[in-house]
XYZ file of C-alpha atoms in Angstrom:
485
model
C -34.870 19.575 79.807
C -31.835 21.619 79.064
C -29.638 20.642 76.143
C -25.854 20.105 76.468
C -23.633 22.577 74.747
C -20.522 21.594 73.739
C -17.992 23.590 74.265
C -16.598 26.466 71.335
C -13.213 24.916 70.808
C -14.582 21.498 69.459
C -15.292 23.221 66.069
C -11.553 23.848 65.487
C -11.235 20.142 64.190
C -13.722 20.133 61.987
C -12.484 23.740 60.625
C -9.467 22.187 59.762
C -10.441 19.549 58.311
C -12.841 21.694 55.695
C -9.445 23.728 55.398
C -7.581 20.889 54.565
C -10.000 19.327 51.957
C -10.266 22.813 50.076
C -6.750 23.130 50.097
C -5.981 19.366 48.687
C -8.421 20.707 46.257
C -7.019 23.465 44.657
C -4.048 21.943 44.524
C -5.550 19.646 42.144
C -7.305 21.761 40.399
C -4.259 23.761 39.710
C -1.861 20.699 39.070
C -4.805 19.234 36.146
C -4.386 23.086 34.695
C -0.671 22.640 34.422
C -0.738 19.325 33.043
C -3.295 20.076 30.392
C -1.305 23.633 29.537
C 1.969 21.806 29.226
C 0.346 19.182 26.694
C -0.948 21.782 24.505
C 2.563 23.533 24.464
C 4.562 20.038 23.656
C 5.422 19.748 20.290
C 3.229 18.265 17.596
C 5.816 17.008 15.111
C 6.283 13.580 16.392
C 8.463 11.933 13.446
C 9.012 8.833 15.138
C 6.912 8.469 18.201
C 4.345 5.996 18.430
C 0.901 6.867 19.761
C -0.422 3.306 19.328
C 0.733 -0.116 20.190
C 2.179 -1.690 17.171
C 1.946 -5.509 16.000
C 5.602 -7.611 15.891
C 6.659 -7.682 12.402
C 8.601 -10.842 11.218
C 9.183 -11.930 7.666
C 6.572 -14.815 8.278
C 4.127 -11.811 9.378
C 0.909 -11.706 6.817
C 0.913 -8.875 4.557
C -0.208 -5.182 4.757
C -3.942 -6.177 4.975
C -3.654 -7.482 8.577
C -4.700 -4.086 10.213
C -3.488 -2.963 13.654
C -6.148 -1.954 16.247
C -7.164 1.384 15.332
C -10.276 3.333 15.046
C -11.162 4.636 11.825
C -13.187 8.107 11.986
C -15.473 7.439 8.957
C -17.907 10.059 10.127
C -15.402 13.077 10.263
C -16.569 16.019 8.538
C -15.050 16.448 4.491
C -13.031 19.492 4.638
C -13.030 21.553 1.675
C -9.530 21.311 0.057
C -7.563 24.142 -0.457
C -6.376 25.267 -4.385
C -3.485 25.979 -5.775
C -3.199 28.346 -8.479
C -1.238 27.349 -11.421
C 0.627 28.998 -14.068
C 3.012 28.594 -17.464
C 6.211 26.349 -18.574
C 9.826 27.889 -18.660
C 11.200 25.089 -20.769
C 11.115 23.331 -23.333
C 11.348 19.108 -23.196
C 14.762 17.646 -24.915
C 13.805 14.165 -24.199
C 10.808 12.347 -25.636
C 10.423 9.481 -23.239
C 10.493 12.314 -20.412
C 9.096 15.520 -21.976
C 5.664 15.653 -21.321
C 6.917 16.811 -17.651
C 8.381 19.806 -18.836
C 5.455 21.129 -20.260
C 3.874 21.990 -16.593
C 1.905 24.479 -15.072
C 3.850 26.085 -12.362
C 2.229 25.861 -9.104
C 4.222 28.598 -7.519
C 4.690 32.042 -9.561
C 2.824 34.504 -8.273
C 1.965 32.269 -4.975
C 4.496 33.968 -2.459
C 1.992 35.561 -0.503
C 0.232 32.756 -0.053
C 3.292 30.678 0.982
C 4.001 33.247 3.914
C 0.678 33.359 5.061
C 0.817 30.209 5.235
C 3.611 29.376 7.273
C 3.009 32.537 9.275
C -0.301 30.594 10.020
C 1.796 27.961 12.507
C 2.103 24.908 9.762
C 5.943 24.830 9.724
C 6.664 27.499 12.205
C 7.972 27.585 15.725
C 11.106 26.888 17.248
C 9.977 24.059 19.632
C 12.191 20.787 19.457
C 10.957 17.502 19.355
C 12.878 15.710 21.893
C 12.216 12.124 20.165
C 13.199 12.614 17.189
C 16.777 11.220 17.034
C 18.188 9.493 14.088
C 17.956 5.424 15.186
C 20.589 2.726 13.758
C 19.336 0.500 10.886
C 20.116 -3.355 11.856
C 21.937 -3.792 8.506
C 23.034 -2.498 5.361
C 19.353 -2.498 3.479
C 20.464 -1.915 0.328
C 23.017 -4.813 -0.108
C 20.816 -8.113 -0.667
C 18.675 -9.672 -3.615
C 15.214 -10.325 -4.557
C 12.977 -13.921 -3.104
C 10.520 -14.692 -4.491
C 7.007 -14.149 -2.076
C 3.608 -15.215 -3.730
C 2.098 -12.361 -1.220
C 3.421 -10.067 -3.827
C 2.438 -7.670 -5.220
C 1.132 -5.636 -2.334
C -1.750 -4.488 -4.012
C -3.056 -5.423 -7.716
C -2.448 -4.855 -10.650
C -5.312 -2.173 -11.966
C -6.722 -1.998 -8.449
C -5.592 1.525 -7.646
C -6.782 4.754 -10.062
C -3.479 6.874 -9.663
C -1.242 5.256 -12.132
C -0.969 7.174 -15.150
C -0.580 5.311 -18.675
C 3.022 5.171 -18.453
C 3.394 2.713 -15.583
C 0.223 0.984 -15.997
C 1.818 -1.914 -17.873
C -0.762 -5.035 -17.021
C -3.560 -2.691 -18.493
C -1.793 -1.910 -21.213
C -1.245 -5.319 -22.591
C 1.680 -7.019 -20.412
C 0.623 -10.415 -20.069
C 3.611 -11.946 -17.882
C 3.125 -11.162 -14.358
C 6.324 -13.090 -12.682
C 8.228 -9.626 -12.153
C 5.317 -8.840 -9.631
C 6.133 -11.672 -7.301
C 10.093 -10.450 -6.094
C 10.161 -8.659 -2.513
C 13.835 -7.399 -2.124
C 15.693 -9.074 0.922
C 18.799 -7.866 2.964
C 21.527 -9.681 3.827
C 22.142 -9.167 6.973
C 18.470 -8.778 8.186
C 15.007 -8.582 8.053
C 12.858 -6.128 6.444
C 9.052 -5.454 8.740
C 6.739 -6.686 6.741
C 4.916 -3.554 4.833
C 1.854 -2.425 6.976
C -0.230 0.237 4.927
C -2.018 1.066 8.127
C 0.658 1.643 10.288
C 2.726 3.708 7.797
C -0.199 6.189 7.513
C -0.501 5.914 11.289
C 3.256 7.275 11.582
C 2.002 10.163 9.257
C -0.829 10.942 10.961
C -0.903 15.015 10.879
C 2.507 15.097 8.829
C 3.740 16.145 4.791
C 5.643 13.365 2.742
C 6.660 15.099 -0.016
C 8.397 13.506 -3.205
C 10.609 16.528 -4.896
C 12.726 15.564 -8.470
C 11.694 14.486 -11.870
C 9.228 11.649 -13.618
C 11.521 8.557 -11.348
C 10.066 10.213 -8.295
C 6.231 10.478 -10.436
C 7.083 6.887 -10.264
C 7.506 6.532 -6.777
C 4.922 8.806 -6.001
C 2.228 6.986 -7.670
C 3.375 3.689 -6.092
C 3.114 5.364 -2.068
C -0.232 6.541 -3.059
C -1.346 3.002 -4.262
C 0.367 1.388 -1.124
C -1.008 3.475 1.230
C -4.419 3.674 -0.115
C -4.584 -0.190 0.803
C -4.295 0.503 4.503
C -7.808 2.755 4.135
C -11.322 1.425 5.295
C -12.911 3.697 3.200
C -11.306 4.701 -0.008
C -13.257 7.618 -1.375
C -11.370 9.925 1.824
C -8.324 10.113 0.093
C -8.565 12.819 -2.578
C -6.167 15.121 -4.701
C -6.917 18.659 -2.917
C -7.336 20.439 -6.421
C -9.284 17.612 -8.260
C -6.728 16.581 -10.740
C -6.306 13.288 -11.987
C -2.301 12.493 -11.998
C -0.717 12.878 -15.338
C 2.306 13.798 -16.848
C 1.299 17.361 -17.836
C 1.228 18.736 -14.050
C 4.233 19.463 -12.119
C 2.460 19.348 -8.732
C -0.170 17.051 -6.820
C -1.349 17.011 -3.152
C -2.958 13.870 -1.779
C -5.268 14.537 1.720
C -5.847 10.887 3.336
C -8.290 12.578 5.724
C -8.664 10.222 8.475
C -5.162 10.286 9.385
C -4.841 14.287 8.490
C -1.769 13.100 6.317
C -0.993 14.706 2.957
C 1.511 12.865 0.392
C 2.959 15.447 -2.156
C 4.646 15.329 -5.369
C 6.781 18.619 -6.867
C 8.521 18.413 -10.196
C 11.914 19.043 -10.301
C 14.213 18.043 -13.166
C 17.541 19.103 -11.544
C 16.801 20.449 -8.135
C 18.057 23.533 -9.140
C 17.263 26.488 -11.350
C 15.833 26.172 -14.787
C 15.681 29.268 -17.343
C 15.214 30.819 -20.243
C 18.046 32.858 -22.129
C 17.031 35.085 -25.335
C 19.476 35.186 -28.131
C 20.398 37.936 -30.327
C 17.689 36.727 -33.134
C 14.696 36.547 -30.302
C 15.404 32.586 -29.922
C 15.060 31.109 -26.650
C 17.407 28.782 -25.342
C 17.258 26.921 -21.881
C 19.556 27.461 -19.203
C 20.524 26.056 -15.446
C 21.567 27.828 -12.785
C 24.058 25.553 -10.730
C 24.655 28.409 -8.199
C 20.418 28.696 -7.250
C 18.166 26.193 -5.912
C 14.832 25.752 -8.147
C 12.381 28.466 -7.536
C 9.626 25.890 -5.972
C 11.843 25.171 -3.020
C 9.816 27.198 -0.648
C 7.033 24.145 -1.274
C 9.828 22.049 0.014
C 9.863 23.658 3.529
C 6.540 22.430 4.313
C 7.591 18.781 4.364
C 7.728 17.017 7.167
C 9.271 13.934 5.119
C 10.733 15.058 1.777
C 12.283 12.671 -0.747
C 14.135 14.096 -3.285
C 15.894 12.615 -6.709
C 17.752 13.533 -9.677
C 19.811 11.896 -12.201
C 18.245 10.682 -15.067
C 18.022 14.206 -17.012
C 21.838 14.819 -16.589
C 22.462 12.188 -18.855
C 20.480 13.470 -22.437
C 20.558 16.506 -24.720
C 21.928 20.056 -23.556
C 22.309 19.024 -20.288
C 25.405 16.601 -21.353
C 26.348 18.539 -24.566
C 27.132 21.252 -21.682
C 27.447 24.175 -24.515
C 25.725 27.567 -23.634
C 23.490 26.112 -21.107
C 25.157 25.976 -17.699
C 25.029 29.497 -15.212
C 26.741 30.755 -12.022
C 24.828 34.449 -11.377
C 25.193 36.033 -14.437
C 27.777 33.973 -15.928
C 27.098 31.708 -18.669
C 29.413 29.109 -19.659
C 30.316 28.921 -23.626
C 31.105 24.966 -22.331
C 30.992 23.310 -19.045
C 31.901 19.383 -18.145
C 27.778 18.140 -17.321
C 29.865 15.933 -13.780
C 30.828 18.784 -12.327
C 27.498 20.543 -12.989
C 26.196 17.960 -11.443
C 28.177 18.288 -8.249
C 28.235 21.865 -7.957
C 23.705 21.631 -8.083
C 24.007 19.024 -5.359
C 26.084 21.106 -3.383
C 23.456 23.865 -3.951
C 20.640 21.596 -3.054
C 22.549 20.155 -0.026
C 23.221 24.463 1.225
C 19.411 25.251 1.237
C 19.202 21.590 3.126
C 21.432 22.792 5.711
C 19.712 26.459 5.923
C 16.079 25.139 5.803
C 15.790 21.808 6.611
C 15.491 21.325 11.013
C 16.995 17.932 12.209
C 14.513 17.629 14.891
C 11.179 18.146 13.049
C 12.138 17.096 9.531
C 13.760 13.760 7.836
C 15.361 13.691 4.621
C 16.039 10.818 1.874
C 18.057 11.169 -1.119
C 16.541 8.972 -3.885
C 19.700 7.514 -5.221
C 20.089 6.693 -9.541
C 17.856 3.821 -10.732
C 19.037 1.867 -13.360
C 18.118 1.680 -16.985
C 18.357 -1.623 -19.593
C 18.396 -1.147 -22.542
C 20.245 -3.067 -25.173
C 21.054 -2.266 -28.472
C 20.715 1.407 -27.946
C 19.958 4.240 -25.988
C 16.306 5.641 -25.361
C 16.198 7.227 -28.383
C 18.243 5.213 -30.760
C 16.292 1.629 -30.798
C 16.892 0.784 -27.096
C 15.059 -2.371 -26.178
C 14.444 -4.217 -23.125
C 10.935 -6.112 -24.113
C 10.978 -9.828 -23.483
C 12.975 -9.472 -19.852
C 10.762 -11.528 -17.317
C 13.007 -11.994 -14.541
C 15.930 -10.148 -12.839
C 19.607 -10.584 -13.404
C 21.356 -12.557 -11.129
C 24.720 -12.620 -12.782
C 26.836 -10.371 -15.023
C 28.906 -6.996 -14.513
C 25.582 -4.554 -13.926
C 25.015 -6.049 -10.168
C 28.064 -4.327 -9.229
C 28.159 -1.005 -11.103
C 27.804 1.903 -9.603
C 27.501 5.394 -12.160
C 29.559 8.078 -11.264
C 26.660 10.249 -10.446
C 26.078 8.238 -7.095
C 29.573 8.570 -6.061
C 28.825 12.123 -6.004
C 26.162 11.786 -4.511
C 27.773 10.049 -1.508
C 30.485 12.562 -1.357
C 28.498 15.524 -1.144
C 25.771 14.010 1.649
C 29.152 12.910 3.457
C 29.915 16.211 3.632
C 26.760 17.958 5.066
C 25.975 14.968 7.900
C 27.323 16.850 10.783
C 24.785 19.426 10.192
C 22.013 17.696 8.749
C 21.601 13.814 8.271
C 20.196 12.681 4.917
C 18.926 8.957 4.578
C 20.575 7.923 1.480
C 17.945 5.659 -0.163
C 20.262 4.028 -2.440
C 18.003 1.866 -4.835
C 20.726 1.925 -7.303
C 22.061 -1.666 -6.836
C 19.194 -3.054 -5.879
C 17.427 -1.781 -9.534
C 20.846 -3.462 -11.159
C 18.668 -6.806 -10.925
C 15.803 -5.648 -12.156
C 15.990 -5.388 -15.920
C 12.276 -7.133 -15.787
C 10.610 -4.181 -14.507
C 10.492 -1.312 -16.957
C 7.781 -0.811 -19.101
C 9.157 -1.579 -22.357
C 6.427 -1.473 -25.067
C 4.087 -1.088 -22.714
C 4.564 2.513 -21.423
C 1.089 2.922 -23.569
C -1.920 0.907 -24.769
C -1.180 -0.923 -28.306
C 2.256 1.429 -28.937
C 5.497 -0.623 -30.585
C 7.424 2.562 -30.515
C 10.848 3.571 -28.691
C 10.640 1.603 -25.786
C 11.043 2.733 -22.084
C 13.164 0.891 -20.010
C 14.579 3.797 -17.605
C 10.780 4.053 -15.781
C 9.025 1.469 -14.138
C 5.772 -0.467 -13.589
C 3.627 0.092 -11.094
C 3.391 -2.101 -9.371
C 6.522 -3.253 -9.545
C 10.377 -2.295 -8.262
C 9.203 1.348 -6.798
C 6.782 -0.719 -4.090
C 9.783 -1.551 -2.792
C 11.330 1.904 -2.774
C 8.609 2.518 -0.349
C 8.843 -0.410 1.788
C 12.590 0.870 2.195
C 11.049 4.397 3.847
C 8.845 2.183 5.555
C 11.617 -0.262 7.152
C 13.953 3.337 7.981
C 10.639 4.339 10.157
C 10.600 1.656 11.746
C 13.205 0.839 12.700
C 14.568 4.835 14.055
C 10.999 4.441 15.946
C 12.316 1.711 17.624
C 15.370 3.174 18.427
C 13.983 6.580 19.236
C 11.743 4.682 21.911
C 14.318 2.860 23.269
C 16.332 6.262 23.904
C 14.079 7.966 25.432
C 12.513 5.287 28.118
């Protein structure tokens, strides 16, 4: 029986509908290969983005232990940290309380190389933009308010965390009251997010927070590490890259929390700019500052993602404020020069290598503004004493002072905002209040000696420092998100 053929033409449907189904997909193919290449060209710096959904904060919200929904990579491989090499002093302390900082090993002489390969290497380089990265509007003033009472408080306890030094470490060295724990500062005019330890280290994940001044920002420094190191599942993957235990004798530490690939960094620096050494006629060295040059570490500075930076408190003491033979512009040294407008002239210096270095888009800055120091019946080093305070000042003529050194402050940030914002974090009048948080006598185990009320306990009034970075995060997040949707 003869089969039926059909006729040639009726293959022309099914030709085109092969054609159409390898066309439809190469188009996909190619359209997955753009989306995929445009991903890996975006930007990584995402200052303010948020890659995870985020819990409400309140002020009735529970404290930083409540974690958000996140996965914690306990099984990543431990990366071998890199080292630093270190090197000698230029200076030599004038104050007692402070001068175990001076004598430092710089982590930077002879390191220049390194520091170009480095950023050569991609870390800080580029010239993409971050498109969210816009500077959001804080609800309120956060720096005008007072300090509630919260039994949450402290955030994390006393002895729990290994990187306070002796200095702060005042319930282990013998302070028995514990009421100046229990204060959480409190706008006026709004509500603070309740501190999340995860979450912060979530909005650092891959980034540099880097604390640049003198021992106030040690202080700080050693309070982020102990706030964030509550927000860890396992503890023992946070690590200082070169080993050292914190102390006052190092001008430099680097703290990897490896499951978020987030690095917290403290740099020494007295006066944010340039400390030396002059040689006098007889061979005797005498220290100088150079008002006119930023401090030589400042290419550390550009690898920030986040830097804090202070000074203040070592304007106030020995040659700096006698002013004689000590201050430089080039390779001019004054026989005398008034120690205020040495002070404004380095600010301006630190705020020009802001402007030159420092990118808007990637990069946030705080100024650290002037904590306060209580002591009665003398300075620091004349019988100064502020043992027996157990609860802040609510009253009296210090809640409203304001040194001169912050009103120069102000003026010179005012003047560099067009190019480059700064976040001034002003603690200054919120520290007023807090004459119960200093150290006092117990700065070290069983001493009665000159007391320390310029410094603080940890924990204590630099936890909420911290929280204040914390609050400015979130709350430009929300703003940034806002923008851009």
């Amino acid at each position: 029986m003869a089969v039926a053929t059909p006729p040639s033409n009726s293959s022309s449907p099914q030709k085109s509908r092969y054609a159409f189904i390898a066309v439809l997909f190469i188009t996909l193919f190619l359209f997955t290969i753009f989306v995929f290449t445009k991903r890996a060209l975006e930007p990584s710096l995402f200052l303010y983005k948020n890659h995870f959904t985020q819990i409400p904060f309140s002020s009735n919200s529970p404290t930083n232990n409540t974690l958000i929904s996140i996965s914690h990579p306990t099984s990543a491989p431990v990366l071998d940290p890199p080292s630093l090499p270190q090197s000698t002093p230029t200076r030599e302390p004038s104050s007692e309380i402070e001068s175990s900082d001076e004598n430092v090993q710089d982590p930077d002489r002879g390191n220049e190389s390194s520091d170009v390969k480095e950023e050569s290497n991609g870390q800080k380089g580029g010239d993409d933009e971050n498109p969210d990265v816009e500077m959001g509007e804080i609800p309120c003033d956060l720096y005008a308010g007072t300090w509630v009472r919260d039994e949450q408080y402290p955030i994390y306890k006393p002895g729990s965390c290994p990187h306070v030094d002796e200095a702060f470490d005042c319930q282990s060295n013998g302070r028995s009251d514990s009421e100046y724990l229990k204060w959480r500062w409190k706008p006026d005019g709004c509500e603070l997010p309740r501190f999340n330890a995860t979450d912060f280290l979530v909005r650092l994940r891959g980034k540099r927070l880097m604390l640049v001044g003198d021992s106030m920002n040690r202080n700080q420094f050693e309070s982020i590490l102990c706030l964030l190191r509550e927000g860890l599942y396992n503890k023992s993957r946070m690590y200082e890259v070169n080993g050292h235990k914190i102390s006052k004798g190092r001008g430099y530490f680097s703290f990897k929390f490896q499951d978020y690939d987030c690095t917290v960094d403290f740099v020494l620096s007295h006066f944010l700019v340039k400390e030396g050494i002059r040689i006098g006629e007889k061979g005797k060295s005498n220290p100088t500052l150079s008002i006119d040059q930023i401090d030589r570490k400042a290419k550390r500075w550009k690898r920030a993602d986040i830097l804090v930076f202070n000074t203040g408190h070592w304007w106030a003491h020995g040659k700096t404020a006698r002013g004689k033979n000590y201050y430089k512009e080039g390779d001019y040294l004054y026989p005398h020069f008034d120690v205020t407008e040495a002070f404004r002239r380095a600010l301006r210096t630190w705020a020009s290598w802001v402007e030159l270095n420092v990118n808007p888009k990637k990069q946030l800055v705080f100024y650290r503004g002037y904590s306060s120091s209580h002591f009665r019946g003398g300075d620091w080093d004349s019988g100064g004493s502020c043992k027996g305070e157990k609860e802040p000042a609510f009253s009296g003529a210090l809640l409203d002072s304001y040194p001169l050194k912050m009103k120069i402050v102000d003026e010179v940030i005012k003047e560099m905002k067009m190019k480059v914002p700064v976040r001034v974090l002003n603690v200054t009048r919120l520290t007023n209040f807090r004459k119960d948080g200093h150290p006092s006598i117990w700065g070290k185990k069983g001493s009665t000696r000159k007391q320390d009320c310029s410094h603080w306990c940890v924990p204590g009034v630099p936890d909420a420092w911290n929280e204040l970075i914390y609050a400015t995060l979130v709350f430009q997040q929300t703003k940034s998100k806002s923008t851009v949707s």
